[in-house]
């Protein structure tokens, strides 16, 4: 048990101490950590089932702008560990995980508040010209804080908790256990509704219902719906692209009165509006006469260092210390030793963006400008930070939307469904494919930003391509979410009506109207509450109260 407790504690530490994103990124998701906790504690199947059950609740919990609405790391690791310790039905994992996730918010506040001290220490070290201290301050103190806040409680839970966890489960009456299973069956409606709230443009909402009824009526599996949705989205994307191309191919002509050398009388002329060209976009800084130049190897190494930009994430300056750590390598290549500390100071300002997929384009642009500055171009520290600050908002908006709001729920829904069917490939597929997508795109965006300079993001935004791609992925996401509503809100009513000599099962009536109608109505109700700005934590409490009450009254039961 000591080794199991030690491994779970290490997992808990690095789930918050993001020292290298390709290793730590998916440790924020219960689908991944549930399987790992199960392996470490000798029960991988129960761990996987518990993690997948917990994940369904948090499909739509999106962390943006440094704000964490619920601590999914603690929910997944601690909730799964307690489920295994007690030997409970994985359906109860949600009821264990939700309280831990709320306690986890306090743990996040402690972690990120204490990390603010190391930022001030880094300022002092740079003032003394001590560049080496930045590496130490980015990694070591934040590890110690995560060890205390996350690691020690996780170790104690696993090492000392088996006896009291099993005793606690035995003390729970059978009726309450059944009621908590009802709560667990309703909870996925919250995650699905949050995604629907995030993706649900009015014009795209019908795709949610298409996905729901394809599964409810035709019994299509989630992979079949995802493939169908992907093909449909592609056809719609191609059609929209063709229409846009056709519209742009023939610019509108209009009559104008213009005095020119060829038209001295000002007679009406037919002219074609000028189209945008590269001169309307900020010009790249020319690298023709550079004496110092970053190689491709230098760029790759800098991109790898960028994966530690949230190791010392803190409330005061968020990613600043991690990005200063990233820039040490290129600054050492570009500037003499006596200037390196001063050049790094510009990166110790507040900075926060989506760090893995779209955000890296900003760092590529900063490198391009830094290289020009080192070679004598008229680029000031204010210019570099002005571009970084101006782009961090748009990059975060794009990156968080596409990554957390579209790619993640599609893959997590498929992975969780496979996991709940006792297929180990589910969480493995999710983890590998999700990271392969976001880090491949992130690497390409980093290199694109360096190559194109300041014009890169402007050109992406002006093209209109992003909106079309986002809509296409949203269609896939909504149809997959519709499938999840039909299959993973596993609730029914056991009510029976006696009419004369006849016995009518209410659930049978609902099935004749539409299979899975109760799960659909519950999901739509939660979605309506979210649209009315009801806090998600209040909805969680409401689900607990209503689920337990309806179970005792015999109104709702699990399938």
Coordinates of C-alpha atoms in Angstrom, one line a residue:
X1 CA 0.0 0.0 0.0
X2 CA 3.0 2.3 0.6
X3 CA 4.0 2.1 -3.0
X4 CA 0.5 2.7 -4.2
X5 CA 0.1 5.7 -1.9
X6 CA 3.5 7.1 -3.1
X7 CA 2.5 6.7 -6.8
X8 CA -0.9 8.3 -6.4
X9 CA 0.7 11.2 -4.4
X10 CA 3.2 11.7 -7.3
X11 CA 0.3 11.7 -9.7
X12 CA -1.5 14.3 -7.6
X13 CA 1.6 16.5 -7.5
X14 CA 2.2 16.7 -11.2
X15 CA -1.5 17.0 -12.0
X16 CA -1.1 20.6 -10.7
X17 CA 2.7 21.2 -11.0
X18 CA 2.7 21.4 -14.8
X19 CA 6.5 21.1 -15.3
X20 CA 6.2 19.8 -18.9
X21 CA 2.8 20.0 -20.6
X22 CA 3.0 16.9 -22.9
X23 CA 3.3 14.8 -19.7
X24 CA 1.0 16.8 -17.4
X25 CA -1.7 18.1 -19.8
X26 CA -4.1 15.2 -19.6
X27 CA -3.5 14.6 -15.9
X28 CA -6.2 17.4 -15.4
X29 CA -8.8 14.9 -16.8
X30 CA -10.4 12.1 -14.7
X31 CA -10.6 9.9 -17.8
X32 CA -6.8 9.7 -17.9
X33 CA -6.1 9.8 -14.2
X34 CA -8.8 7.3 -13.3
X35 CA -7.0 4.5 -15.2
X36 CA -3.6 5.5 -13.8
X37 CA -5.0 5.6 -10.2
X38 CA -6.5 2.1 -10.8
X39 CA -3.2 0.8 -12.1
X40 CA -1.3 2.2 -9.1
X41 CA -3.9 0.8 -6.6
X42 CA -4.1 -2.6 -8.3
X43 CA -7.6 -2.3 -9.7
X44 CA -7.3 -0.7 -13.2
X45 CA -10.9 -1.7 -14.3
X46 CA -12.6 0.0 -11.3
X47 CA -10.3 2.9 -11.7
X48 CA -11.1 3.3 -15.4
X49 CA -14.9 3.0 -14.8
X50 CA -14.7 5.5 -12.0
X51 CA -12.6 8.0 -13.9
X52 CA -14.9 7.8 -17.0
X53 CA -18.0 8.2 -14.8
X54 CA -16.5 11.3 -13.2
X55 CA -15.3 12.7 -16.5
X56 CA -18.9 12.8 -17.8
X57 CA -19.8 15.4 -15.2
X58 CA -16.9 17.6 -16.2
X59 CA -17.2 17.5 -20.0
X60 CA -18.2 21.1 -20.1
X61 CA -16.2 22.6 -17.3
X62 CA -13.9 24.9 -19.3
X63 CA -11.0 26.8 -17.6
X64 CA -10.3 30.2 -19.2
X65 CA -8.5 33.3 -18.1
X66 CA -6.8 31.6 -15.1
X67 CA -10.3 30.9 -13.6
X68 CA -11.0 27.3 -12.6
X69 CA -14.7 26.6 -12.0
X70 CA -14.0 23.2 -10.4
X71 CA -10.8 21.3 -9.6
X72 CA -11.1 18.3 -12.0
X73 CA -7.6 17.1 -11.0
X74 CA -8.6 16.5 -7.4
X75 CA -12.1 15.2 -8.4
X76 CA -10.5 12.6 -10.7
X77 CA -7.6 11.4 -8.5
X78 CA -9.1 11.6 -5.1
X79 CA -12.6 10.5 -6.2
X80 CA -11.3 7.5 -8.0
X81 CA -8.9 6.6 -5.1
X82 CA -11.8 6.7 -2.6
X83 CA -14.0 4.6 -4.8
X84 CA -11.3 1.9 -5.0
X85 CA -10.5 2.1 -1.3
X86 CA -14.2 1.6 -0.4
X87 CA -14.8 -1.0 -3.1
X88 CA -17.9 1.0 -4.1
X89 CA -19.9 0.7 -7.3
X90 CA -18.3 3.1 -9.9
X91 CA -21.7 4.8 -10.2
X92 CA -20.9 6.3 -6.8
X93 CA -17.6 7.8 -7.9
X94 CA -19.4 11.0 -8.8
X95 CA -20.7 11.5 -5.3
X96 CA -17.2 11.1 -3.9
X97 CA -15.6 13.3 -6.6
X98 CA -17.8 16.4 -6.4
X99 CA -17.0 17.3 -2.7
X100 CA -13.3 16.7 -3.4
X101 CA -13.6 19.0 -6.5
X102 CA -15.0 21.8 -4.3
X103 CA -12.3 21.3 -1.7
X104 CA -9.8 21.4 -4.6
X105 CA -10.7 25.0 -5.4
X106 CA -9.2 26.0 -2.0
X107 CA -6.1 23.9 -2.8
X108 CA -5.8 25.8 -6.1
X109 CA -6.1 29.2 -4.3
X110 CA -3.3 28.2 -1.9
X111 CA -1.0 26.9 -4.7
X112 CA -1.3 29.9 -7.0
X113 CA -1.2 32.4 -4.2
X114 CA 2.0 31.0 -2.6
X115 CA 3.6 30.8 -6.1
X116 CA 3.3 34.6 -6.3
X117 CA 6.2 34.9 -3.9
X118 CA 8.6 33.2 -6.3
X119 CA 7.8 35.8 -9.0
X120 CA 9.1 38.6 -6.7
X121 CA 12.2 36.5 -5.9
X122 CA 12.8 36.2 -9.7
X123 CA 12.6 40.0 -10.1
X124 CA 15.2 40.4 -7.4
X125 CA 17.5 37.8 -9.0
X126 CA 17.3 39.4 -12.4
X127 CA 18.1 42.7 -10.9
X128 CA 21.3 41.2 -9.7
X129 CA 22.0 39.7 -13.1
X130 CA 21.4 36.1 -11.9
X131 CA 19.8 34.4 -14.9
X132 CA 20.4 30.8 -13.6
X133 CA 18.0 31.5 -10.6
X134 CA 15.1 31.7 -13.0
X135 CA 15.3 28.0 -13.9
X136 CA 15.3 27.1 -10.2
X137 CA 12.5 29.4 -9.2
X138 CA 10.3 28.2 -12.0
X139 CA 10.5 24.5 -11.0
X140 CA 11.6 23.8 -7.5
X141 CA 9.5 26.0 -5.2
X142 CA 6.3 25.3 -7.1
X143 CA 7.0 21.6 -6.8
X144 CA 7.4 21.9 -3.0
X145 CA 4.1 23.8 -2.8
X146 CA 2.3 21.1 -4.9
X147 CA 3.9 18.4 -2.8
X148 CA 2.5 19.9 0.4
X149 CA -0.9 21.0 -1.0
X150 CA -1.7 18.0 -3.2
X151 CA 0.9 15.2 -2.6
X152 CA 0.6 14.7 1.1
X153 CA -3.2 14.7 1.3
X154 CA -3.3 12.1 -1.6
X155 CA -0.7 9.9 0.1
X156 CA -2.6 10.0 3.4
X157 CA -5.9 9.2 1.7
X158 CA -4.5 6.1 0.0
X159 CA -2.2 4.9 2.8
X160 CA -4.5 5.4 5.8
X161 CA -7.9 5.6 4.2
X162 CA -8.9 2.0 3.3
X163 CA -10.3 1.1 6.7
X164 CA -12.4 4.1 7.3
X165 CA -13.5 4.3 3.6
X166 CA -14.9 0.8 3.8
X167 CA -16.5 1.5 7.2
X168 CA -18.1 4.6 5.8
X169 CA -19.6 2.7 2.9
X170 CA -21.0 0.0 5.2
X171 CA -22.6 2.7 7.3
X172 CA -24.5 4.2 4.4
X173 CA -28.0 2.7 4.2
X174 CA -28.9 0.7 1.1
X175 CA -31.7 3.2 0.3
X176 CA -29.2 6.1 0.4
X177 CA -26.8 4.2 -1.8
X178 CA -29.5 3.7 -4.4
X179 CA -30.4 7.4 -4.1
X180 CA -26.7 8.4 -4.6
X181 CA -26.6 6.2 -7.7
X182 CA -29.6 8.2 -9.1
X183 CA -27.6 11.4 -8.4
X184 CA -24.7 9.9 -10.3
X185 CA -26.9 9.0 -13.2
X186 CA -28.2 12.6 -13.4
X187 CA -24.9 14.4 -13.0
X188 CA -23.6 13.9 -16.6
X189 CA -26.5 16.1 -17.7
X190 CA -24.6 19.0 -16.1
X191 CA -21.4 18.4 -18.2
X192 CA -23.5 17.9 -21.4
X193 CA -25.6 21.0 -20.7
X194 CA -22.4 23.1 -20.1
X195 CA -21.0 22.0 -23.4
X196 CA -24.3 22.7 -25.1
X197 CA -24.3 26.2 -23.5
X198 CA -20.7 26.7 -24.8
X199 CA -21.2 25.4 -28.3
X200 CA -24.9 26.1 -28.8
X201 CA -25.2 28.9 -31.4
X202 CA -28.8 29.1 -32.3
X203 CA -28.1 28.1 -35.9
X204 CA -26.2 25.0 -34.7
X205 CA -28.4 23.7 -31.9
X206 CA -30.5 21.4 -34.2
X207 CA -27.4 19.3 -34.7
X208 CA -27.5 18.4 -30.9
X209 CA -31.0 17.0 -31.5
X210 CA -29.9 15.1 -34.6
X211 CA -27.2 13.4 -32.6
X212 CA -29.6 12.6 -29.8
X213 CA -32.3 11.1 -32.0
X214 CA -29.9 9.1 -34.2
X215 CA -28.9 7.3 -31.0
X216 CA -32.3 7.2 -29.3
X217 CA -34.2 5.9 -32.3
X218 CA -31.6 4.2 -34.5
X219 CA -29.4 3.0 -31.7
X220 CA -26.2 4.2 -33.4
X221 CA -23.0 4.0 -31.5
X222 CA -21.1 7.1 -30.7
X223 CA -18.3 6.4 -33.2
X224 CA -20.9 6.0 -36.0
X225 CA -22.5 9.3 -35.1
X226 CA -19.1 11.0 -34.9
X227 CA -18.1 9.7 -38.3
X228 CA -21.4 10.8 -39.8
X229 CA -21.1 14.2 -38.1
X230 CA -17.6 14.6 -39.4
X231 CA -18.6 13.9 -43.0
X232 CA -21.6 16.2 -42.7
X233 CA -19.5 19.0 -41.3
X234 CA -17.0 18.5 -44.1
X235 CA -19.7 18.8 -46.8
X236 CA -21.1 21.9 -45.2
X237 CA -17.6 23.4 -44.8
X238 CA -16.8 22.8 -48.5
X239 CA -20.1 24.3 -49.5
X240 CA -19.5 27.4 -47.4
X241 CA -16.0 27.7 -48.8
X242 CA -17.3 27.4 -52.4
X243 CA -19.9 30.1 -51.8
X244 CA -17.3 32.4 -50.3
X245 CA -14.9 31.8 -53.2
X246 CA -17.6 32.5 -55.7
X247 CA -18.6 35.7 -54.0
X248 CA -15.0 37.0 -53.8
X249 CA -14.1 35.9 -57.3
X250 CA -16.2 38.7 -58.9
X251 CA -15.7 42.0 -57.0
X252 CA -18.6 44.3 -57.2
X253 CA -18.3 47.2 -59.7
X254 CA -19.7 50.7 -59.1
X255 CA -20.0 54.0 -60.8
X256 CA -17.9 56.8 -59.3
X257 CA -17.0 60.4 -60.2
X258 CA -13.3 60.6 -60.1
X259 CA -10.8 63.3 -61.4
X260 CA -7.7 61.6 -62.8
X261 CA -5.1 62.3 -65.4
X262 CA -7.0 60.1 -67.8
X263 CA -10.4 61.5 -66.8
X264 CA -10.0 65.3 -66.4
X265 CA -13.8 66.0 -66.7
X266 CA -14.8 63.8 -63.8
X267 CA -17.2 61.7 -65.9
X268 CA -18.6 58.6 -64.2
X269 CA -16.3 55.6 -64.4
X270 CA -16.8 51.9 -63.6
X271 CA -14.2 50.8 -61.0
X272 CA -13.5 47.6 -59.1
X273 CA -12.8 47.9 -55.4
X274 CA -9.3 47.1 -54.5
X275 CA -8.7 43.8 -52.7
X276 CA -6.6 43.6 -49.6
X277 CA -3.0 42.7 -50.2
X278 CA 0.0 42.1 -48.1
X279 CA 0.7 45.8 -47.8
X280 CA -2.3 46.2 -45.5
X281 CA -0.7 43.8 -43.0
X282 CA 2.2 44.7 -40.8
X283 CA 5.4 43.9 -42.7
X284 CA 7.9 41.4 -41.5
X285 CA 11.2 42.5 -40.2
X286 CA 13.8 41.7 -42.8
X287 CA 16.4 39.1 -41.8
X288 CA 18.7 39.7 -44.8
X289 CA 21.5 41.3 -42.9
X290 CA 21.4 39.4 -39.6
X291 CA 24.7 38.7 -38.0
X292 CA 23.1 36.6 -35.2
X293 CA 20.4 34.2 -36.2
X294 CA 18.5 31.4 -34.5
X295 CA 18.7 28.0 -36.0
X296 CA 15.9 25.5 -36.5
X297 CA 17.4 23.6 -33.5
X298 CA 17.2 26.7 -31.4
X299 CA 13.6 27.2 -32.2
X300 CA 12.7 23.5 -31.4
X301 CA 14.5 23.8 -28.0
X302 CA 12.7 27.1 -27.2
X303 CA 9.4 25.4 -28.1
X304 CA 10.2 22.6 -25.7
X305 CA 11.1 25.0 -22.9
X306 CA 7.7 26.7 -23.6
X307 CA 6.0 23.6 -22.4
X308 CA 6.9 24.6 -18.8
X309 CA 5.2 28.0 -19.0
X310 CA 2.7 27.0 -16.3
X311 CA 5.0 25.2 -13.9
X312 CA 4.9 28.1 -11.5
X313 CA 1.4 29.4 -12.5
X314 CA 0.3 32.1 -10.0
X315 CA -2.4 34.6 -9.4
X316 CA -0.2 37.7 -9.7
X317 CA 1.4 37.2 -13.2
X318 CA 0.1 33.8 -14.3
X319 CA 2.5 32.5 -17.0
X320 CA 5.2 35.3 -16.7
X321 CA 7.9 33.3 -14.8
X322 CA 7.4 30.2 -17.1
X323 CA 7.8 32.3 -20.2
X324 CA 10.9 34.1 -18.8
X325 CA 12.3 30.6 -18.3
X326 CA 11.4 29.8 -21.9
X327 CA 13.3 32.8 -23.2
X328 CA 16.6 32.1 -21.4
X329 CA 17.8 29.8 -24.2
X330 CA 17.3 32.2 -27.2
X331 CA 18.3 35.3 -25.2
X332 CA 21.6 33.6 -24.4
X333 CA 22.1 32.9 -28.1
X334 CA 21.2 36.4 -29.2
X335 CA 22.8 38.7 -26.6
X336 CA 26.1 39.0 -24.7
X337 CA 26.1 37.8 -21.1
X338 CA 26.1 41.3 -19.7
X339 CA 22.7 42.1 -21.4
X340 CA 20.9 38.8 -20.9
X341 CA 19.3 39.6 -17.5
X342 CA 18.1 43.0 -18.7
X343 CA 16.6 41.5 -21.8
X344 CA 14.7 38.9 -19.8
X345 CA 13.1 41.5 -17.6
X346 CA 10.6 42.4 -20.3
X347 CA 9.1 38.9 -20.0
X348 CA 8.4 39.2 -16.3
X349 CA 5.2 41.1 -16.9
X350 CA 1.7 39.7 -16.5
X351 CA 0.9 37.3 -19.3
X352 CA -1.8 34.7 -19.9
X353 CA -3.0 32.9 -23.0
X354 CA -4.0 29.5 -24.2
X355 CA -0.5 27.9 -23.9
X356 CA -0.5 24.7 -26.0
X357 CA -2.2 25.0 -29.4
X358 CA -2.8 28.6 -30.6
X359 CA -0.9 30.6 -28.0
X360 CA 2.5 29.4 -29.2
X361 CA 2.1 31.6 -32.3
X362 CA 2.7 34.6 -30.0
X363 CA 6.0 33.2 -28.7
X364 CA 7.1 32.6 -32.3
X365 CA 6.4 36.2 -33.1
X366 CA 8.2 37.4 -30.0
X367 CA 11.3 35.4 -31.1
X368 CA 11.2 36.9 -34.6
X369 CA 11.1 40.4 -33.1
X370 CA 13.7 39.5 -30.5
X371 CA 16.1 38.3 -33.2
X372 CA 15.6 41.6 -35.1
X373 CA 16.2 43.6 -32.0
X374 CA 19.4 41.7 -31.3
X375 CA 20.6 42.5 -34.8
X376 CA 20.1 46.2 -34.4
X377 CA 16.6 46.7 -35.8
X378 CA 14.5 49.5 -34.3
X379 CA 12.5 47.2 -32.1
X380 CA 12.0 48.2 -28.5
X381 CA 11.1 46.1 -25.4
X382 CA 7.8 48.0 -25.4
X383 CA 7.2 46.9 -29.0
X384 CA 7.6 43.3 -28.2
X385 CA 5.4 43.4 -25.1
X386 CA 2.8 45.5 -27.0
X387 CA 2.5 42.7 -29.6
X388 CA 2.4 40.0 -27.0
X389 CA -0.2 41.7 -24.8
X390 CA -2.3 42.6 -27.8
X391 CA -2.4 39.1 -29.1
X392 CA -2.8 37.1 -25.9
X393 CA -6.6 37.7 -25.7
X394 CA -7.5 36.7 -29.3
X395 CA -5.2 33.7 -29.1
X396 CA -6.8 32.6 -25.8
X397 CA -10.3 33.0 -27.2
X398 CA -9.5 30.9 -30.3
X399 CA -7.4 28.3 -28.5
X400 CA -9.7 27.7 -25.5
X401 CA -12.7 27.5 -27.8
X402 CA -11.2 25.0 -30.2
X403 CA -9.3 23.0 -27.7
X404 CA -11.4 22.8 -24.6
X405 CA -14.8 23.5 -26.2
X406 CA -14.6 21.3 -29.3
X407 CA -11.6 18.9 -29.6
X408 CA -11.7 17.8 -25.9
X409 CA -15.4 17.0 -25.6
X410 CA -15.5 15.1 -28.8
X411 CA -12.5 12.9 -27.9
X412 CA -13.4 12.6 -24.2
X413 CA -17.0 11.6 -25.0
X414 CA -15.7 8.8 -27.3
X415 CA -13.1 7.8 -24.8
X416 CA -15.4 7.7 -21.8
X417 CA -18.0 5.7 -23.8
X418 CA -15.4 3.1 -24.7
X419 CA -14.2 3.1 -21.1
X420 CA -17.7 2.5 -19.7
X421 CA -17.9 -0.4 -22.1
X422 CA -14.8 -1.8 -20.2
X423 CA -12.5 -1.1 -23.1
X424 CA -9.0 0.1 -21.9
X425 CA -8.4 1.6 -25.3
X426 CA -10.8 4.4 -24.5
X427 CA -8.7 6.5 -22.1
X428 CA -5.5 5.6 -24.0
X429 CA -7.0 6.7 -27.3
X430 CA -8.2 10.0 -25.8
X431 CA -4.9 10.8 -24.2
X432 CA -2.7 10.0 -27.2
X433 CA -4.9 11.5 -29.9
X434 CA -5.8 14.7 -27.9
X435 CA -2.2 15.5 -27.2
X436 CA -1.0 14.6 -30.7
X437 CA -3.5 17.1 -32.1
X438 CA -2.9 20.0 -29.8
X439 CA 0.9 19.8 -29.7
X440 CA 1.3 19.2 -33.4
X441 CA -0.8 22.3 -34.1
X442 CA 1.0 24.2 -31.3
X443 CA 4.4 23.4 -32.8
X444 CA 3.3 24.5 -36.3
X445 CA 1.8 27.7 -34.9
X446 CA 5.0 28.4 -33.0
X447 CA 7.1 28.0 -36.2
X448 CA 4.5 29.9 -38.3
X449 CA 4.6 32.9 -35.8
X450 CA 8.4 33.0 -36.1
X451 CA 8.4 32.8 -39.8
X452 CA 5.7 35.3 -40.5
X453 CA 6.2 37.7 -37.6
X454 CA 3.5 40.2 -36.6
X455 CA 1.5 39.6 -39.8
X456 CA 0.8 35.9 -38.9
X457 CA -2.2 36.3 -36.5
X458 CA -3.6 39.2 -38.5
X459 CA -3.6 37.1 -41.7
X460 CA -5.3 34.2 -39.9
X461 CA -8.0 36.4 -38.5
X462 CA -8.6 38.3 -41.8
X463 CA -9.0 35.1 -43.8
X464 CA -12.3 34.1 -42.2
X465 CA -11.1 30.5 -42.3
X466 CA -11.2 30.2 -38.5
X467 CA -15.0 30.7 -38.2
X468 CA -15.7 28.1 -40.9
X469 CA -13.5 25.5 -39.3
X470 CA -14.9 26.3 -35.8
X471 CA -18.4 25.9 -37.0
X472 CA -17.6 22.6 -38.7
X473 CA -16.0 21.2 -35.5
X474 CA -18.9 22.6 -33.5
X475 CA -21.3 20.5 -35.6
X476 CA -19.4 17.4 -34.8
X477 CA -19.2 18.3 -31.1
X478 CA -22.9 19.0 -30.8
X479 CA -23.9 15.7 -32.5
X480 CA -21.6 13.8 -30.2
X481 CA -23.0 15.6 -27.2
X482 CA -26.5 14.7 -28.3
X483 CA -25.4 11.1 -28.4
X484 CA -24.1 11.4 -24.9
X485 CA -27.4 12.8 -23.6
X486 CA -29.2 9.8 -25.0
X487 CA -26.8 7.2 -23.5
X488 CA -25.0 8.6 -20.4
X489 CA -27.8 10.3 -18.5
X490 CA -29.0 6.9 -17.4
X491 CA -32.2 7.7 -15.6
X492 CA -35.8 6.5 -15.9
X493 CA -39.0 6.5 -13.9
X494 CA -40.4 3.4 -12.1
X495 CA -43.8 5.0 -11.7
X496 CA -46.8 2.8 -12.4
X497 CA -50.4 4.0 -12.9
X498 CA -53.4 1.8 -12.2
X499 CA -56.3 2.6 -14.4
X500 CA -59.2 0.2 -13.7
X501 CA -57.8 -3.2 -14.2
X502 CA -54.9 -1.9 -16.4
X503 CA -51.4 -1.3 -15.2
X504 CA -49.6 1.4 -17.2
X505 CA -45.8 1.9 -16.8
X506 CA -45.0 5.5 -17.2
X507 CA -41.6 4.8 -18.7
X508 CA -43.3 2.8 -21.5
X509 CA -45.4 5.8 -22.4
X510 CA -42.3 8.0 -22.5
X511 CA -40.5 5.4 -24.7
X512 CA -43.4 5.5 -27.2
X513 CA -43.1 9.3 -27.4
X514 CA -39.3 9.3 -27.7
X515 CA -36.8 6.9 -26.2
X516 CA -34.5 8.6 -23.6
X517 CA -37.0 11.4 -23.2
X518 CA -36.4 11.9 -19.5
X519 CA -32.6 12.3 -20.0
X520 CA -33.3 14.8 -22.8
X521 CA -35.7 16.8 -20.6
X522 CA -33.3 16.8 -17.7
X523 CA -30.4 18.0 -19.9
X524 CA -32.5 20.7 -21.4
X525 CA -33.6 21.9 -18.0
X526 CA -30.0 22.1 -16.8
X527 CA -29.1 24.0 -20.0
X528 CA -31.9 26.4 -19.4
X529 CA -30.7 27.1 -15.9
X530 CA -27.2 27.7 -17.1
X531 CA -28.5 30.1 -19.7
X532 CA -30.3 31.9 -16.9
X533 CA -26.9 32.4 -15.3
X534 CA -27.5 30.0 -12.4
X535 CA -24.1 29.1 -10.9
X536 CA -23.0 25.5 -11.7
X537 CA -22.2 24.8 -8.1
X538 CA -25.8 25.6 -7.1
X539 CA -27.0 23.2 -9.9
X540 CA -24.7 20.5 -8.5
X541 CA -26.3 20.9 -5.0
X542 CA -29.7 20.9 -6.6
X543 CA -29.0 17.7 -8.4
X544 CA -28.0 16.1 -5.1
X545 CA -31.1 17.2 -3.3
X546 CA -33.6 16.5 -6.1
X547 CA -32.0 13.1 -7.0
X548 CA -32.1 11.8 -3.5
X549 CA -35.6 13.1 -2.9
X550 CA -37.0 11.6 -6.2
X551 CA -35.3 8.3 -5.4
X552 CA -36.9 8.1 -2.0
X553 CA -40.3 9.1 -3.5
X554 CA -40.0 6.4 -6.2
X555 CA -40.1 9.0 -9.0
X556 CA -36.6 8.3 -10.5
X557 CA -34.3 5.3 -10.7
X558 CA -31.3 4.2 -12.6
X559 CA -31.3 2.0 -15.7

